[in-house]
Amino acid sequence: MSNISASKIGNRAGRTLNPQRLAQFSAIVQAGSISKAAQALGCGKSVLSRQLAKLEAELGARLIQRSTRRLTLTEIGELVFAEAQHIDMAMANIEQLTAGKRSQQQSAATLAPQGLATPLNQCSSGSGSGRYQAGLR
């Protein structure tokens, strides 16, 4: 988040930004509503709404101005969304780069710890593992 000053997002010292919540925020913006994003991600509206609220608390800033009829990005929300798009693109690029290597490594995967990879379109109410969940386009 190089374009976002610490003063705009509050003091995050000692707090960890949850990348999955950032991906969920991106999905909400792209879908145009929490309801549509929840449907696309396969989770409940209330779960997704809580995750958005937690992300805003993590950042110390409101990202989306909610009304009964529409969602509007705040100034900081626009900046965070732009950065989230960069992360989405980077994750997609990494996924593409490694796609050819997966089949070779699958035989060795039985030796690796299980649960390191999670579905890219997962909607979870948990704290997450800290890995960014891409593919929310």
Short mmCIF file of C-alpha atoms in Angstrom, two decimals:
data_model
loop_
_atom_site.label_atom_id
_atom_site.label_comp_id
_atom_site.label_asym_id
_atom_site.label_seq_id
_atom_site.Cartn_x
_atom_site.Cartn_y
_atom_site.Cartn_z
CA MET A 1 0.00 0.00 0.00
CA SER A 2 2.68 2.44 -0.97
CA ASN A 3 0.23 5.16 -2.05
CA ILE A 4 -1.65 5.18 1.24
CA SER A 5 -0.17 7.18 4.06
CA ALA A 6 -0.20 5.78 7.58
CA SER A 7 -2.00 8.90 8.79
CA LYS A 8 -4.95 8.15 6.51
CA ILE A 9 -5.42 4.59 7.69
CA GLY A 10 -4.63 5.05 11.33
CA ASN A 11 -2.03 3.45 13.53
CA ARG A 12 -1.81 -0.25 12.67
CA ALA A 13 1.13 -0.99 14.96
CA GLY A 14 0.78 -4.49 16.33
CA ARG A 15 -2.14 -5.34 14.02
CA THR A 16 -1.94 -7.57 10.96
CA LEU A 17 -3.92 -6.79 7.83
CA ASN A 18 -5.96 -9.83 6.77
CA PRO A 19 -5.44 -10.30 3.01
CA GLN A 20 -8.54 -12.45 2.63
CA ARG A 21 -10.66 -9.56 3.89
CA LEU A 22 -8.95 -7.32 1.36
CA ALA A 23 -9.93 -9.76 -1.39
CA GLN A 24 -13.50 -9.82 -0.07
CA PHE A 25 -13.57 -6.02 -0.12
CA SER A 26 -12.42 -6.13 -3.73
CA ALA A 27 -15.21 -8.60 -4.55
CA ILE A 28 -17.80 -6.30 -2.96
CA VAL A 29 -16.61 -3.33 -4.99
CA GLN A 30 -16.50 -5.31 -8.22
CA ALA A 31 -19.95 -6.83 -7.65
CA GLY A 32 -21.46 -3.48 -6.71
CA SER A 33 -23.15 -4.79 -3.58
CA ILE A 34 -22.55 -6.98 -0.57
CA SER A 35 -25.46 -9.22 -1.63
CA LYS A 36 -24.06 -9.89 -5.10
CA ALA A 37 -20.54 -10.43 -3.77
CA ALA A 38 -21.81 -12.83 -1.09
CA GLN A 39 -23.66 -14.81 -3.73
CA ALA A 40 -20.58 -14.93 -5.97
CA LEU A 41 -18.38 -16.04 -3.06
CA GLY A 42 -20.91 -18.53 -1.73
CA CYS A 43 -21.40 -17.03 1.70
CA GLY A 44 -24.01 -15.08 3.62
CA LYS A 45 -24.44 -11.33 3.38
CA SER A 46 -24.01 -10.94 7.13
CA VAL A 47 -20.71 -12.86 7.07
CA LEU A 48 -19.35 -10.68 4.28
CA SER A 49 -20.62 -7.50 5.93
CA ARG A 50 -18.84 -8.47 9.17
CA GLN A 51 -15.63 -9.17 7.26
CA LEU A 52 -15.83 -5.73 5.66
CA ALA A 53 -16.36 -4.14 9.08
CA LYS A 54 -13.34 -6.05 10.43
CA LEU A 55 -11.18 -4.88 7.51
CA GLU A 56 -12.24 -1.30 8.13
CA ALA A 57 -11.34 -1.76 11.81
CA GLU A 58 -7.95 -3.24 10.87
CA LEU A 59 -7.24 -0.23 8.66
CA GLY A 60 -8.81 2.29 11.01
CA ALA A 61 -10.82 3.83 8.16
CA ARG A 62 -14.22 3.47 6.52
CA LEU A 63 -13.76 2.10 3.01
CA ILE A 64 -17.35 2.06 1.80
CA GLN A 65 -20.16 4.48 2.56
CA ARG A 66 -23.28 2.36 2.85
CA SER A 67 -26.82 3.45 2.14
CA THR A 68 -30.01 1.48 1.63
CA ARG A 69 -29.71 1.74 -2.13
CA ARG A 70 -26.01 1.77 -2.95
CA LEU A 71 -22.42 1.48 -1.84
CA THR A 72 -19.98 4.31 -2.50
CA LEU A 73 -16.24 4.09 -2.04
CA THR A 74 -14.73 6.66 0.27
CA GLU A 75 -11.55 8.44 -0.77
CA ILE A 76 -9.40 5.98 1.16
CA GLY A 77 -11.61 3.13 -0.10
CA GLU A 78 -10.72 4.08 -3.67
CA LEU A 79 -7.01 4.02 -2.82
CA VAL A 80 -7.27 0.68 -1.02
CA PHE A 81 -9.28 -0.81 -3.90
CA ALA A 82 -6.62 0.31 -6.40
CA GLU A 83 -3.94 -1.42 -4.33
CA ALA A 84 -6.13 -4.52 -4.01
CA GLN A 85 -6.33 -4.65 -7.81
CA HIS A 86 -2.53 -4.66 -8.01
CA ILE A 87 -2.45 -7.57 -5.57
CA ASP A 88 -5.15 -9.40 -7.57
CA MET A 89 -3.11 -9.00 -10.75
CA ALA A 90 0.10 -10.11 -9.06
CA MET A 91 -1.60 -13.21 -7.66
CA ALA A 92 -3.07 -14.05 -11.07
CA ASN A 93 0.38 -13.65 -12.65
CA ILE A 94 1.97 -15.89 -10.04
CA GLU A 95 -0.80 -18.46 -10.54
CA GLN A 96 -0.16 -18.43 -14.29
CA LEU A 97 3.61 -18.72 -13.84
CA THR A 98 3.27 -21.73 -11.59
CA ALA A 99 0.44 -23.49 -13.45
CA GLY A 100 2.85 -25.56 -15.56
CA LYS A 101 4.80 -26.70 -12.53
CA ARG A 102 1.83 -27.95 -10.52
CA SER A 103 1.49 -31.33 -12.15
CA GLN A 104 5.19 -32.04 -11.55
CA GLN A 105 4.90 -31.05 -7.91
CA GLN A 106 1.63 -32.82 -7.14
CA SER A 107 3.42 -36.11 -6.64
CA ALA A 108 5.68 -34.42 -4.09
CA ALA A 109 2.74 -32.62 -2.45
CA THR A 110 1.95 -35.64 -0.32
CA LEU A 111 5.19 -34.93 1.55
CA ALA A 112 4.30 -31.26 2.10
CA PRO A 113 2.09 -30.06 4.97
CA GLN A 114 -1.58 -30.19 4.03
CA GLY A 115 -3.84 -27.13 4.10
CA LEU A 116 -1.37 -24.63 2.67
CA ALA A 117 -3.50 -23.87 -0.36
CA THR A 118 -7.06 -22.65 -0.03
CA PRO A 119 -9.71 -22.13 -2.70
CA LEU A 120 -9.32 -18.76 -4.37
CA ASN A 121 -12.99 -17.84 -4.09
CA GLN A 122 -13.41 -18.85 -0.46
CA CYS A 123 -15.57 -16.76 1.84
CA SER A 124 -14.54 -17.36 5.40
CA SER A 125 -15.53 -15.70 8.63
CA GLY A 126 -12.31 -16.88 10.27
CA SER A 127 -9.22 -14.82 10.83
CA GLY A 128 -7.55 -16.40 7.81
CA SER A 129 -4.01 -17.49 7.35
CA GLY A 130 -2.62 -14.19 6.15
CA ARG A 131 -2.37 -15.31 2.53
CA TYR A 132 -4.13 -13.24 -0.08
CA GLN A 133 -7.09 -14.95 -1.73
CA ALA A 134 -7.06 -13.83 -5.36
CA GLY A 135 -9.34 -14.60 -8.26
CA LEU A 136 -12.23 -12.40 -7.18
CA ARG A 137 -12.80 -10.79 -10.53
#
